[in-house]
PDB file of C-alpha atoms and ligand atoms in Angstrom:
ATOM      1  CA  MET A   1    -153.324 144.601   0.086  1.00 58.00           C
ATOM      2  CA  SER A   2    -152.574 145.569   3.334  1.00 83.00           C
ATOM      3  CA  GLY A   3    -149.587 146.558   4.954  1.00 97.00           C
ATOM      4  CA  LYS A   4    -147.230 149.186   6.557  1.00 98.00           C
ATOM      5  CA  ILE A   5    -144.633 151.757   4.661  1.00 98.00           C
ATOM      6  CA  ARG A   6    -142.779 154.133   6.166  1.00 98.00           C
ATOM      7  CA  PHE A   7    -141.129 157.533   6.214  1.00 98.00           C
ATOM      8  CA  ALA A   8    -137.712 157.213   8.624  1.00 98.00           C
ATOM      9  CA  PRO A   9    -136.049 160.487   8.293  1.00 97.00           C
ATOM     10  CA  SER A  10    -132.649 160.963  10.669  1.00 96.00           C
ATOM     11  CA  PRO A  11    -133.152 164.424  12.474  1.00 97.00           C
ATOM     12  CA  THR A  12    -129.027 165.156  11.825  1.00 95.00           C
ATOM     13  CA  GLY A  13    -130.151 168.317   9.322  1.00 93.00           C
ATOM     14  CA  PHE A  14    -133.505 169.695   8.231  1.00 94.00           C
ATOM     15  CA  LEU A  15    -135.384 168.239   5.814  1.00 95.00           C
ATOM     16  CA  HIS A  16    -134.201 169.024   1.982  1.00 93.00           C
ATOM     17  CA  GLU A  17    -135.212 168.462  -1.330  1.00 93.00           C
ATOM     18  CA  GLY A  18    -133.502 164.364  -1.682  1.00 93.00           C
ATOM     19  CA  HIS A  19    -136.293 163.974   1.678  1.00 95.00           C
ATOM     20  CA  LEU A  20    -139.476 165.403   0.405  1.00 97.00           C
ATOM     21  CA  LEU A  21    -138.707 163.290  -3.296  1.00 97.00           C
ATOM     22  CA  SER A  22    -138.099 160.265  -0.819  1.00 97.00           C
ATOM     23  CA  ALA A  23    -141.807 161.236   1.421  1.00 98.00           C
ATOM     24  CA  LEU A  24    -143.272 161.416  -2.092  1.00 98.00           C
ATOM     25  CA  TYR A  25    -142.048 158.244  -3.351  1.00 98.00           C
ATOM     26  CA  VAL A  26    -143.784 156.728  -0.159  1.00 98.00           C
ATOM     27  CA  TRP A  27    -146.880 158.450   0.214  1.00 98.00           C
ATOM     28  CA  ALA A  28    -147.356 157.415  -3.148  1.00 98.00           C
ATOM     29  CA  ALA A  29    -146.902 153.711  -2.996  1.00 98.00           C
ATOM     30  CA  ALA A  30    -149.276 153.711   0.495  1.00 98.00           C
ATOM     31  CA  LYS A  31    -151.400 155.398  -1.781  1.00 98.00           C
ATOM     32  CA  LYS A  32    -151.391 152.888  -5.269  1.00 98.00           C
ATOM     33  CA  TRP A  33    -150.890 149.566  -2.568  1.00 97.00           C
ATOM     34  CA  GLY A  34    -153.427 150.752  -0.191  1.00 98.00           C
ATOM     35  CA  LEU A  35    -150.416 151.192   3.106  1.00 98.00           C
ATOM     36  CA  LYS A  36    -150.579 152.784   6.436  1.00 98.00           C
ATOM     37  CA  ILE A  37    -147.990 155.106   7.149  1.00 98.00           C
ATOM     38  CA  HIS A  38    -146.117 155.009   9.676  1.00 98.00           C
ATOM     39  CA  LEU A  39    -143.457 158.213  10.331  1.00 98.00           C
ATOM     40  CA  ARG A  40    -140.379 156.874  12.560  1.00 98.00           C
ATOM     41  CA  ILE A  41    -138.049 159.809  13.645  1.00 98.00           C
ATOM     42  CA  GLU A  42    -134.550 157.869  13.305  1.00 98.00           C
ATOM     43  CA  ASP A  43    -132.215 159.244  15.891  1.00 97.00           C
ATOM     44  CA  HIS A  44    -130.471 156.612  16.829  1.00 97.00           C
ATOM     45  CA  ASP A  45    -127.144 158.351  16.840  1.00 93.00           C
ATOM     46  CA  GLN A  46    -127.680 160.654  19.476  1.00 94.00           C
ATOM     47  CA  SER A  47    -124.256 162.176  19.509  1.00 92.00           C
ATOM     48  CA  ARG A  48    -125.866 163.849  15.986  1.00 92.00           C
ATOM     49  CA  MET A  49    -129.112 164.541  16.357  1.00 95.00           C
ATOM     50  CA  ARG A  50    -130.760 167.780  17.766  1.00 96.00           C
ATOM     51  CA  PRO A  51    -134.282 168.424  18.955  1.00 97.00           C
ATOM     52  CA  ALA A  52    -134.860 170.978  16.645  1.00 97.00           C
ATOM     53  CA  TYR A  53    -134.121 168.775  13.500  1.00 97.00           C
ATOM     54  CA  VAL A  54    -136.812 166.789  14.836  1.00 98.00           C
ATOM     55  CA  GLU A  55    -139.401 169.795  15.629  1.00 97.00           C
ATOM     56  CA  GLY A  56    -138.365 170.207  12.033  1.00 97.00           C
ATOM     57  CA  ILE A  57    -139.359 167.320  10.817  1.00 98.00           C
ATOM     58  CA  TYR A  58    -142.817 167.382  12.155  1.00 98.00           C
ATOM     59  CA  GLU A  59    -143.220 171.130  11.135  1.00 97.00           C
ATOM     60  CA  ASP A  60    -142.054 170.480   7.304  1.00 97.00           C
ATOM     61  CA  LEU A  61    -144.657 167.531   7.117  1.00 98.00           C
ATOM     62  CA  ALA A  62    -147.883 169.545   8.317  1.00 98.00           C
ATOM     63  CA  TRP A  63    -146.430 172.074   6.431  1.00 98.00           C
ATOM     64  CA  PHE A  64    -146.200 170.367   2.811  1.00 98.00           C
ATOM     65  CA  GLY A  65    -149.547 168.474   4.513  1.00 98.00           C
ATOM     66  CA  PHE A  66    -148.155 164.870   4.802  1.00 98.00           C
ATOM     67  CA  HIS A  67    -150.497 163.062   7.417  1.00 98.00           C
ATOM     68  CA  TYR A  68    -149.490 159.595   8.574  1.00 98.00           C
ATOM     69  CA  ASP A  69    -151.230 156.842  10.737  1.00 98.00           C
ATOM     70  CA  SER A  70    -148.684 156.429  13.480  1.00 98.00           C
ATOM     71  CA  GLU A  71    -145.213 157.637  14.527  1.00 98.00           C
ATOM     72  CA  SER A  72    -141.976 156.508  16.429  1.00 98.00           C
ATOM     73  CA  ILE A  73    -139.223 157.673  17.826  1.00 98.00           C
ATOM     74  CA  GLN A  74    -135.757 155.744  18.259  1.00 98.00           C
ATOM     75  CA  SER A  75    -135.035 157.238  21.588  1.00 97.00           C
ATOM     76  CA  LYS A  76    -137.861 156.029  23.379  1.00 97.00           C
ATOM     77  CA  ARG A  77    -136.998 152.339  22.134  1.00 97.00           C
ATOM     78  CA  TRP A  78    -133.921 151.615  23.839  1.00 96.00           C
ATOM     79  CA  PRO A  79    -135.011 148.490  25.963  1.00 96.00           C
ATOM     80  CA  LEU A  80    -136.256 146.912  22.621  1.00 98.00           C
ATOM     81  CA  TYR A  81    -132.982 147.147  21.011  1.00 97.00           C
ATOM     82  CA  GLU A  82    -131.125 145.714  24.330  1.00 96.00           C
ATOM     83  CA  GLN A  83    -133.483 142.952  23.571  1.00 97.00           C
ATOM     84  CA  ALA A  84    -132.272 142.406  20.325  1.00 98.00           C
ATOM     85  CA  ILE A  85    -128.847 142.536  20.875  1.00 97.00           C
ATOM     86  CA  SER A  86    -129.503 139.969  23.535  1.00 96.00           C
ATOM     87  CA  LYS A  87    -131.175 137.760  21.032  1.00 97.00           C
ATOM     88  CA  LEU A  88    -127.829 137.523  18.750  1.00 97.00           C
ATOM     89  CA  GLU A  89    -125.616 137.667  21.627  1.00 94.00           C
ATOM     90  CA  ALA A  90    -127.449 134.415  22.603  1.00 94.00           C
ATOM     91  CA  GLN A  91    -126.594 132.745  19.425  1.00 95.00           C
ATOM     92  CA  GLY A  92    -122.966 134.208  19.084  1.00 93.00           C
ATOM     93  CA  LEU A  93    -123.614 136.272  16.657  1.00 96.00           C
ATOM     94  CA  VAL A  94    -121.840 139.482  18.049  1.00 95.00           C
ATOM     95  CA  TYR A  95    -118.493 140.604  18.927  1.00 92.00           C
ATOM     96  CA  PRO A  96    -116.171 143.710  19.974  1.00 90.00           C
ATOM     97  CA  CYS A  97    -113.883 145.158  17.816  1.00 93.00           C
ATOM     98  CA  TYR A  98    -111.344 147.536  19.343  1.00 90.00           C
ATOM     99  CA  CYS A  99    -109.667 148.589  15.675  1.00 92.00           C
ATOM    100  CA  SER A 100    -109.400 152.104  15.562  1.00 92.00           C
ATOM    101  CA  ARG A 101    -110.509 153.962  12.229  1.00 93.00           C
ATOM    102  CA  LYS A 102    -107.160 154.296  11.102  1.00 95.00           C
ATOM    103  CA  GLN A 103    -106.176 150.296  11.617  1.00 95.00           C
ATOM    104  CA  LEU A 104    -109.491 149.522   9.855  1.00 96.00           C
ATOM    105  CA  GLU A 105    -108.650 151.659   7.223  1.00 96.00           C
ATOM    106  CA  ALA A 106    -104.994 150.389   6.580  1.00 97.00           C
ATOM    107  CA  GLU A 107    -105.903 146.477   7.677  1.00 96.00           C
ATOM    108  CA  ASN A 108    -108.966 146.148   5.619  1.00 97.00           C
ATOM    109  CA  PRO A 109    -109.793 145.731   1.695  1.00 97.00           C
ATOM    110  CA  LYS A 110    -112.170 148.253   0.192  1.00 96.00           C
ATOM    111  CA  SER A 111    -115.010 146.928  -1.835  1.00 93.00           C
ATOM    112  CA  GLU A 112    -115.818 148.270  -5.636  1.00 89.00           C
ATOM    113  CA  THR A 113    -118.020 151.016  -3.606  1.00 88.00           C
ATOM    114  CA  GLY A 114    -115.311 152.209  -1.620  1.00 93.00           C
ATOM    115  CA  GLU A 115    -116.591 150.870   1.497  1.00 95.00           C
ATOM    116  CA  ILE A 116    -114.150 148.959   4.356  1.00 97.00           C
ATOM    117  CA  VAL A 117    -114.758 145.133   4.315  1.00 98.00           C
ATOM    118  CA  TYR A 118    -114.320 144.276   7.720  1.00 98.00           C
ATOM    119  CA  GLN A 119    -112.301 140.732   7.372  1.00 97.00           C
ATOM    120  CA  GLY A 120    -112.807 139.779  11.373  1.00 95.00           C
ATOM    121  CA  LYS A 121    -109.420 140.272  12.941  1.00 93.00           C
ATOM    122  CA  CYS A 122    -111.551 140.894  16.392  1.00 92.00           C
ATOM    123  CA  LEU A 123    -113.365 137.688  15.987  1.00 89.00           C
ATOM    124  CA  THR A 124    -110.671 135.844  17.660  1.00 77.00           C
ATOM    125  CA  ARG A 125    -110.773 138.083  20.798  1.00 68.00           C
ATOM    126  CA  ARG A 126    -114.606 136.910  20.999  1.00 58.00           C
ATOM    127  CA  GLU A 127    -113.720 133.740  23.864  1.00 50.00           C
ATOM    128  CA  THR A 128    -112.138 136.649  26.302  1.00 55.00           C
ATOM    129  CA  TRP A 129    -114.986 139.215  25.573  1.00 54.00           C
ATOM    130  CA  PHE A 130    -117.878 136.240  26.453  1.00 52.00           C
ATOM    131  CA  ASP A 131    -116.269 135.772  29.710  1.00 51.00           C
ATOM    132  CA  ARG A 132    -116.737 138.975  30.542  1.00 53.00           C
ATOM    133  CA  LEU A 133    -120.311 139.555  28.867  1.00 54.00           C
ATOM    134  CA  THR A 134    -122.051 140.133  32.084  1.00 51.00           C
ATOM    135  CA  ASN A 135    -120.045 143.011  32.835  1.00 53.00           C
ATOM    136  CA  ARG A 136    -120.088 144.747  29.236  1.00 53.00           C
ATOM    137  CA  GLU A 137    -119.853 148.473  30.498  1.00 51.00           C
ATOM    138  CA  GLY A 138    -117.147 147.619  32.786  1.00 49.00           C
ATOM    139  CA  ARG A 139    -115.221 146.104  29.537  1.00 49.00           C
ATOM    140  CA  ARG A 140    -115.937 149.182  27.498  1.00 47.00           C
ATOM    141  CA  GLU A 141    -114.414 151.371  30.006  1.00 48.00           C
ATOM    142  CA  ILE A 142    -110.926 149.753  29.739  1.00 62.00           C
ATOM    143  CA  GLU A 143    -110.706 150.005  26.219  1.00 76.00           C
ATOM    144  CA  PRO A 144    -113.529 151.774  23.545  1.00 83.00           C
ATOM    145  CA  HIS A 145    -115.032 148.791  21.024  1.00 89.00           C
ATOM    146  CA  ASN A 146    -118.039 148.728  18.330  1.00 93.00           C
ATOM    147  CA  LEU A 147    -119.994 145.290  18.593  1.00 95.00           C
ATOM    148  CA  ARG A 148    -120.069 143.817  15.422  1.00 97.00           C
ATOM    149  CA  PHE A 149    -122.556 141.442  14.284  1.00 98.00           C
ATOM    150  CA  ILE A 150    -121.105 137.936  12.170  1.00 98.00           C
ATOM    151  CA  VAL A 151    -123.093 138.350   8.672  1.00 98.00           C
ATOM    152  CA  PRO A 152    -122.929 134.499   7.198  1.00 97.00           C
ATOM    153  CA  ASP A 153    -120.822 134.292   4.292  1.00 97.00           C
ATOM    154  CA  LYS A 154    -123.344 133.584   1.567  1.00 97.00           C
ATOM    155  CA  VAL A 155    -125.642 135.111  -1.059  1.00 98.00           C
ATOM    156  CA  ILE A 156    -128.570 137.030  -0.195  1.00 98.00           C
ATOM    157  CA  GLN A 157    -131.137 136.853  -3.386  1.00 98.00           C
ATOM    158  CA  TRP A 158    -133.293 139.817  -3.310  1.00 98.00           C
ATOM    159  CA  HIS A 159    -135.369 141.671  -5.317  1.00 98.00           C
ATOM    160  CA  ASP A 160    -136.413 145.443  -5.912  1.00 98.00           C
ATOM    161  CA  LEU A 161    -139.415 146.913  -7.639  1.00 98.00           C
ATOM    162  CA  ARG A 162    -137.219 149.486  -9.802  1.00 97.00           C
ATOM    163  CA  LEU A 163    -134.486 147.908 -10.286  1.00 98.00           C
ATOM    164  CA  GLY A 164    -134.857 144.127 -10.367  1.00 98.00           C
ATOM    165  CA  ASP A 165    -132.840 140.829  -8.820  1.00 98.00           C
ATOM    166  CA  PHE A 166    -130.186 140.754  -6.926  1.00 98.00           C
ATOM    167  CA  ALA A 167    -127.519 138.403  -5.523  1.00 98.00           C
ATOM    168  CA  GLU A 168    -125.678 139.978  -3.441  1.00 97.00           C
ATOM    169  CA  ASN A 169    -122.858 138.785  -0.090  1.00 97.00           C
ATOM    170  CA  PRO A 170    -122.774 140.972   2.451  1.00 98.00           C
ATOM    171  CA  LYS A 171    -119.949 139.309   3.772  1.00 97.00           C
ATOM    172  CA  LEU A 172    -118.244 140.681   0.575  1.00 96.00           C
ATOM    173  CA  GLN A 173    -119.953 143.526   0.274  1.00 97.00           C
ATOM    174  CA  CYS A 174    -118.896 145.107   4.235  1.00 98.00           C
ATOM    175  CA  GLY A 175    -117.686 142.257   6.364  1.00 98.00           C
ATOM    176  CA  ASP A 176    -119.226 142.019  10.071  1.00 98.00           C
ATOM    177  CA  PHE A 177    -120.996 145.020  10.401  1.00 98.00           C
ATOM    178  CA  PRO A 178    -121.147 147.480  13.551  1.00 98.00           C
ATOM    179  CA  ILE A 179    -124.518 147.295  15.600  1.00 97.00           C
ATOM    180  CA  ARG A 180    -123.339 149.302  18.552  1.00 96.00           C
ATOM    181  CA  ASP A 181    -120.587 152.073  17.709  1.00 95.00           C
ATOM    182  CA  ARG A 182    -117.759 152.930  19.903  1.00 92.00           C
ATOM    183  CA  GLU A 183    -119.583 155.649  21.724  1.00 91.00           C
ATOM    184  CA  GLY A 184    -122.608 153.169  22.485  1.00 90.00           C
ATOM    185  CA  GLN A 185    -124.799 154.265  20.140  1.00 95.00           C
ATOM    186  CA  TRP A 186    -127.103 152.037  18.277  1.00 97.00           C
ATOM    187  CA  THR A 187    -125.883 152.121  14.337  1.00 97.00           C
ATOM    188  CA  TYR A 188    -128.518 152.554  11.649  1.00 98.00           C
ATOM    189  CA  GLN A 189    -128.280 149.018  10.173  1.00 98.00           C
ATOM    190  CA  PHE A 190    -129.046 147.970  13.477  1.00 98.00           C
ATOM    191  CA  ALA A 191    -131.937 150.273  14.881  1.00 98.00           C
ATOM    192  CA  VAL A 192    -133.740 149.635  11.305  1.00 98.00           C
ATOM    193  CA  CYS A 193    -133.508 146.650  11.272  1.00 98.00           C
ATOM    194  CA  VAL A 194    -135.523 145.949  14.523  1.00 98.00           C
ATOM    195  CA  ASP A 195    -137.718 148.714  14.041  1.00 98.00           C
ATOM    196  CA  ASP A 196    -138.702 147.094  10.663  1.00 98.00           C
ATOM    197  CA  ILE A 197    -139.690 143.995  12.164  1.00 98.00           C
ATOM    198  CA  ASP A 198    -140.883 145.403  15.557  1.00 98.00           C
ATOM    199  CA  GLU A 199    -143.074 148.133  13.618  1.00 98.00           C
ATOM    200  CA  GLY A 200    -144.453 145.504  11.238  1.00 98.00           C
ATOM    201  CA  ILE A 201    -143.486 147.073   8.057  1.00 98.00           C
ATOM    202  CA  THR A 202    -144.085 145.320   4.862  1.00 98.00           C
ATOM    203  CA  HIS A 203    -142.948 148.137   2.431  1.00 98.00           C
ATOM    204  CA  ILE A 204    -139.617 149.793   2.180  1.00 98.00           C
ATOM    205  CA  VAL A 205    -139.464 152.580  -0.203  1.00 98.00           C
ATOM    206  CA  ARG A 206    -136.105 154.665  -0.315  1.00 98.00           C
ATOM    207  CA  GLY A 207    -133.485 156.547  -1.753  1.00 96.00           C
ATOM    208  CA  GLU A 208    -130.994 154.267  -4.427  1.00 95.00           C
ATOM    209  CA  ASP A 209    -128.339 155.326  -2.622  1.00 93.00           C
ATOM    210  CA  ILE A 210    -129.293 153.270   0.915  1.00 95.00           C
ATOM    211  CA  ARG A 211    -129.861 150.318  -1.842  1.00 97.00           C
ATOM    212  CA  SER A 212    -126.306 148.569  -0.944  1.00 96.00           C
ATOM    213  CA  SER A 213    -127.584 148.509   2.920  1.00 97.00           C
ATOM    214  CA  THR A 214    -130.559 146.001   1.936  1.00 98.00           C
ATOM    215  CA  ALA A 215    -128.575 142.648   1.663  1.00 98.00           C
ATOM    216  CA  ARG A 216    -127.183 142.994   5.263  1.00 98.00           C
ATOM    217  CA  GLN A 217    -129.914 144.525   6.693  1.00 98.00           C
ATOM    218  CA  ILE A 218    -131.826 140.714   5.497  1.00 98.00           C
ATOM    219  CA  ALA A 219    -129.301 138.962   7.077  1.00 98.00           C
ATOM    220  CA  LEU A 220    -129.554 140.758   9.742  1.00 98.00           C
ATOM    221  CA  ARG A 221    -133.754 140.124   9.876  1.00 98.00           C
ATOM    222  CA  GLU A 222    -132.971 136.762   9.737  1.00 98.00           C
ATOM    223  CA  ALA A 223    -130.841 136.254  12.706  1.00 98.00           C
ATOM    224  CA  LEU A 224    -133.314 139.009  14.890  1.00 98.00           C
ATOM    225  CA  GLY A 225    -135.738 136.087  13.689  1.00 97.00           C
ATOM    226  CA  ALA A 226    -138.130 138.152  11.136  1.00 97.00           C
ATOM    227  CA  LYS A 227    -140.485 135.836   8.845  1.00 88.00           C
ATOM    228  CA  GLU A 228    -140.073 137.168   5.537  1.00 91.00           C
ATOM    229  CA  PRO A 229    -138.631 140.071   3.814  1.00 95.00           C
ATOM    230  CA  PRO A 230    -140.499 143.871   3.033  1.00 98.00           C
ATOM    231  CA  ILE A 231    -141.208 144.875  -0.567  1.00 98.00           C
ATOM    232  CA  TYR A 232    -138.160 146.902  -1.655  1.00 98.00           C
ATOM    233  CA  LEU A 233    -138.016 149.868  -3.766  1.00 98.00           C
ATOM    234  CA  HIS A 234    -135.459 152.225  -3.853  1.00 98.00           C
ATOM    235  CA  HIS A 235    -135.917 155.089  -5.946  1.00 97.00           C
ATOM    236  CA  ALA A 236    -133.667 157.444  -7.954  1.00 94.00           C
ATOM    237  CA  LEU A 237    -132.140 160.301  -6.633  1.00 92.00           C
ATOM    238  CA  ILE A 238    -132.462 164.128  -7.771  1.00 89.00           C
ATOM    239  CA  SER A 239    -129.566 164.824 -10.095  1.00 72.00           C
ATOM    240  CA  ASP A 240    -127.851 167.994 -11.922  1.00 63.00           C
ATOM    241  CA  SER A 241    -128.260 168.229 -15.590  1.00 58.00           C
ATOM    242  CA  THR A 242    -125.352 166.146 -15.914  1.00 59.00           C
ATOM    243  CA  GLY A 243    -127.087 163.142 -14.454  1.00 59.00           C
ATOM    244  CA  LYS A 244    -124.991 163.092 -11.537  1.00 63.00           C
ATOM    245  CA  LYS A 245    -126.066 162.796  -7.728  1.00 64.00           C
ATOM    246  CA  LEU A 246    -126.677 166.407  -6.126  1.00 63.00           C
ATOM    247  CA  SER A 247    -123.978 167.819  -4.170  1.00 59.00           C
ATOM    248  CA  LYS A 248    -124.072 168.478  -0.837  1.00 58.00           C
ATOM    249  CA  ARG A 249    -123.982 171.890  -1.568  1.00 60.00           C
ATOM    250  CA  GLU A 250    -126.435 171.773  -4.061  1.00 63.00           C
ATOM    251  CA  LEU A 251    -128.606 170.240  -0.826  1.00 63.00           C
ATOM    252  CA  ALA A 252    -127.527 172.848   1.133  1.00 65.00           C
ATOM    253  CA  TYR A 253    -131.096 174.959   1.332  1.00 79.00           C
ATOM    254  CA  SER A 254    -133.493 173.474   3.735  1.00 91.00           C
ATOM    255  CA  LEU A 255    -137.133 173.377   2.755  1.00 94.00           C
ATOM    256  CA  ARG A 256    -137.436 175.352   6.181  1.00 94.00           C
ATOM    257  CA  GLN A 257    -134.954 178.025   4.536  1.00 93.00           C
ATOM    258  CA  GLU A 258    -137.217 178.091   1.188  1.00 93.00           C
ATOM    259  CA  ARG A 259    -140.728 178.087   3.233  1.00 94.00           C
ATOM    260  CA  GLU A 260    -138.836 181.226   5.106  1.00 93.00           C
ATOM    261  CA  ALA A 261    -137.900 182.847   2.092  1.00 93.00           C
ATOM    262  CA  GLY A 262    -141.161 182.596   0.808  1.00 95.00           C
ATOM    263  CA  SER A 263    -141.810 179.546  -1.213  1.00 96.00           C
ATOM    264  CA  SER A 264    -144.954 178.349  -1.500  1.00 97.00           C
ATOM    265  CA  PRO A 265    -145.238 173.879  -0.723  1.00 98.00           C
ATOM    266  CA  GLU A 266    -146.740 174.141  -4.594  1.00 98.00           C
ATOM    267  CA  THR A 267    -143.525 175.853  -5.725  1.00 97.00           C
ATOM    268  CA  LEU A 268    -141.357 173.167  -3.623  1.00 96.00           C
ATOM    269  CA  LEU A 269    -143.672 170.080  -5.542  1.00 98.00           C
ATOM    270  CA  GLY A 270    -143.481 171.012  -8.689  1.00 97.00           C
ATOM    271  CA  ARG A 271    -139.337 171.939  -8.187  1.00 95.00           C
ATOM    272  CA  VAL A 272    -138.575 168.618  -7.026  1.00 95.00           C
ATOM    273  CA  CYS A 273    -140.966 166.888  -9.443  1.00 96.00           C
ATOM    274  CA  PHE A 274    -139.063 168.580 -12.184  1.00 95.00           C
ATOM    275  CA  LYS A 275    -135.141 167.645 -10.592  1.00 92.00           C
ATOM    276  CA  ALA A 276    -136.413 164.302 -10.479  1.00 94.00           C
ATOM    277  CA  LYS A 277    -137.322 163.727 -14.058  1.00 93.00           C
ATOM    278  CA  LEU A 278    -141.043 163.262 -13.194  1.00 95.00           C
ATOM    279  CA  GLN A 279    -141.913 166.512 -15.015  1.00 96.00           C
ATOM    280  CA  GLU A 280    -140.987 168.547 -17.949  1.00 96.00           C
ATOM    281  CA  SER A 281    -141.097 171.994 -16.227  1.00 96.00           C
ATOM    282  CA  PRO A 282    -140.985 173.139 -12.798  1.00 95.00           C
ATOM    283  CA  THR A 283    -144.705 174.113 -12.594  1.00 97.00           C
ATOM    284  CA  PRO A 284    -146.001 173.809  -8.907  1.00 98.00           C
ATOM    285  CA  LEU A 285    -147.956 170.942  -8.209  1.00 98.00           C
ATOM    286  CA  SER A 286    -150.410 170.617  -4.811  1.00 98.00           C
ATOM    287  CA  LEU A 287    -149.590 166.901  -2.903  1.00 98.00           C
ATOM    288  CA  ASP A 288    -152.383 165.189  -4.440  1.00 98.00           C
ATOM    289  CA  GLN A 289    -151.170 165.810  -7.638  1.00 98.00           C
ATOM    290  CA  ALA A 290    -147.464 165.770  -6.605  1.00 98.00           C
ATOM    291  CA  ILE A 291    -148.438 162.168  -5.124  1.00 98.00           C
ATOM    292  CA  SER A 292    -150.650 160.884  -8.223  1.00 98.00           C
ATOM    293  CA  LEU A 293    -147.747 161.627 -10.500  1.00 98.00           C
ATOM    294  CA  ILE A 294    -145.625 159.740  -9.133  1.00 98.00           C
ATOM    295  CA  GLU A 295    -148.258 156.475  -7.803  1.00 98.00           C
ATOM    296  CA  SER A 296    -148.603 156.577 -11.621  1.00 96.00           C
ATOM    297  CA  ARG A 297    -144.390 155.964 -12.092  1.00 94.00           C
ATOM    298  CA  ILE A 298    -144.282 153.282 -10.060  1.00 92.00           C
TER     299      ILE A 298
HETATM  300  N1  LIG T 301    -133.066 157.482   8.167  1.00 61.13           N
HETATM  301  C1  LIG T 301    -132.375 157.049   6.920  1.00 61.13           C
HETATM  302  C2  LIG T 301    -131.970 158.451   6.520  1.00 61.13           C
HETATM  303  O1  LIG T 301    -132.646 159.594   6.990  1.00 61.13           O
HETATM  304  C3  LIG T 301    -133.172 156.127   5.994  1.00 61.13           C
HETATM  305  C4  LIG T 301    -133.225 154.748   6.261  1.00 61.13           C
HETATM  306  C5  LIG T 301    -134.180 153.831   5.692  1.00 61.13           C
HETATM  307  O2  LIG T 301    -134.989 154.672   5.160  1.00 61.13           O
HETATM  308  O3  LIG T 301    -134.026 153.015   5.550  1.00 61.13           O
HETATM  309  O4  LIG T 301    -131.473 158.553   5.327  1.00 61.13           O
HETATM  310 ZN1   ZN T 302    -111.772 145.208  14.855  1.00 61.13          ZN
END
């Protein structure tokens, strides 16, 4: 099989064990299915990214010996996102939302997962906004707003290689969702879809914590004219001994800190595979061994 998979960290902090596990899954899937590997730095939110974290990603990957075939960084791709949003605007699928965080909380129900399900309050203001479309920036100065994508009210069926079949309606999961935020930053959901399409990504392997984004991403991809969705696999996250997801505190140590404290890549690889229940003890592993171990499980 030929195709392309991506590893897409956000430079909003140094990489930790969770990222290492994701990277191992990506490299293992690439090995198993003969895929090219693309490194994408997801710095779509310029207010949260730091150059030191971008450098950190390169350094950490090199230290472990992860090699990739191509790379991109979202901050160099602004014109592409502008083009993509125009495509949605031309179909009447974008509208500004002026609701404050407080209003959003107070006026909308929450889904089972605790996510706000936006009921489309600002959709009715769309006409006025369309009149001013040519002066979007001017309008923004008057009143801060984000831009929302109108999700179709339909059930999206998709398959996860590990978790099986899903049938989800994004209208009920989150409602129309932001593609650009109040500060003018592209959102994760939007940038990731534009990039996955443009970069020809055929396989998406990522943590289970992002699973609930999949149906809405498929809906957005369709609106952007993507031919078919990629193959998805959402891997299990590292959990503590009671099976709970690792807390922020437990993930607080970055790989870089561990490295500076004298850990070897083999120690960290062995430990992360142990914590992810992929081996029974934290026996050190080489990168090849860790990748092969995961390859045999997917
Ligand atoms: N940038 C996201 C993260 O660091 C990953 C996005 C994805 O794999 O879709 O969590
Ligand atoms: Zn609104």
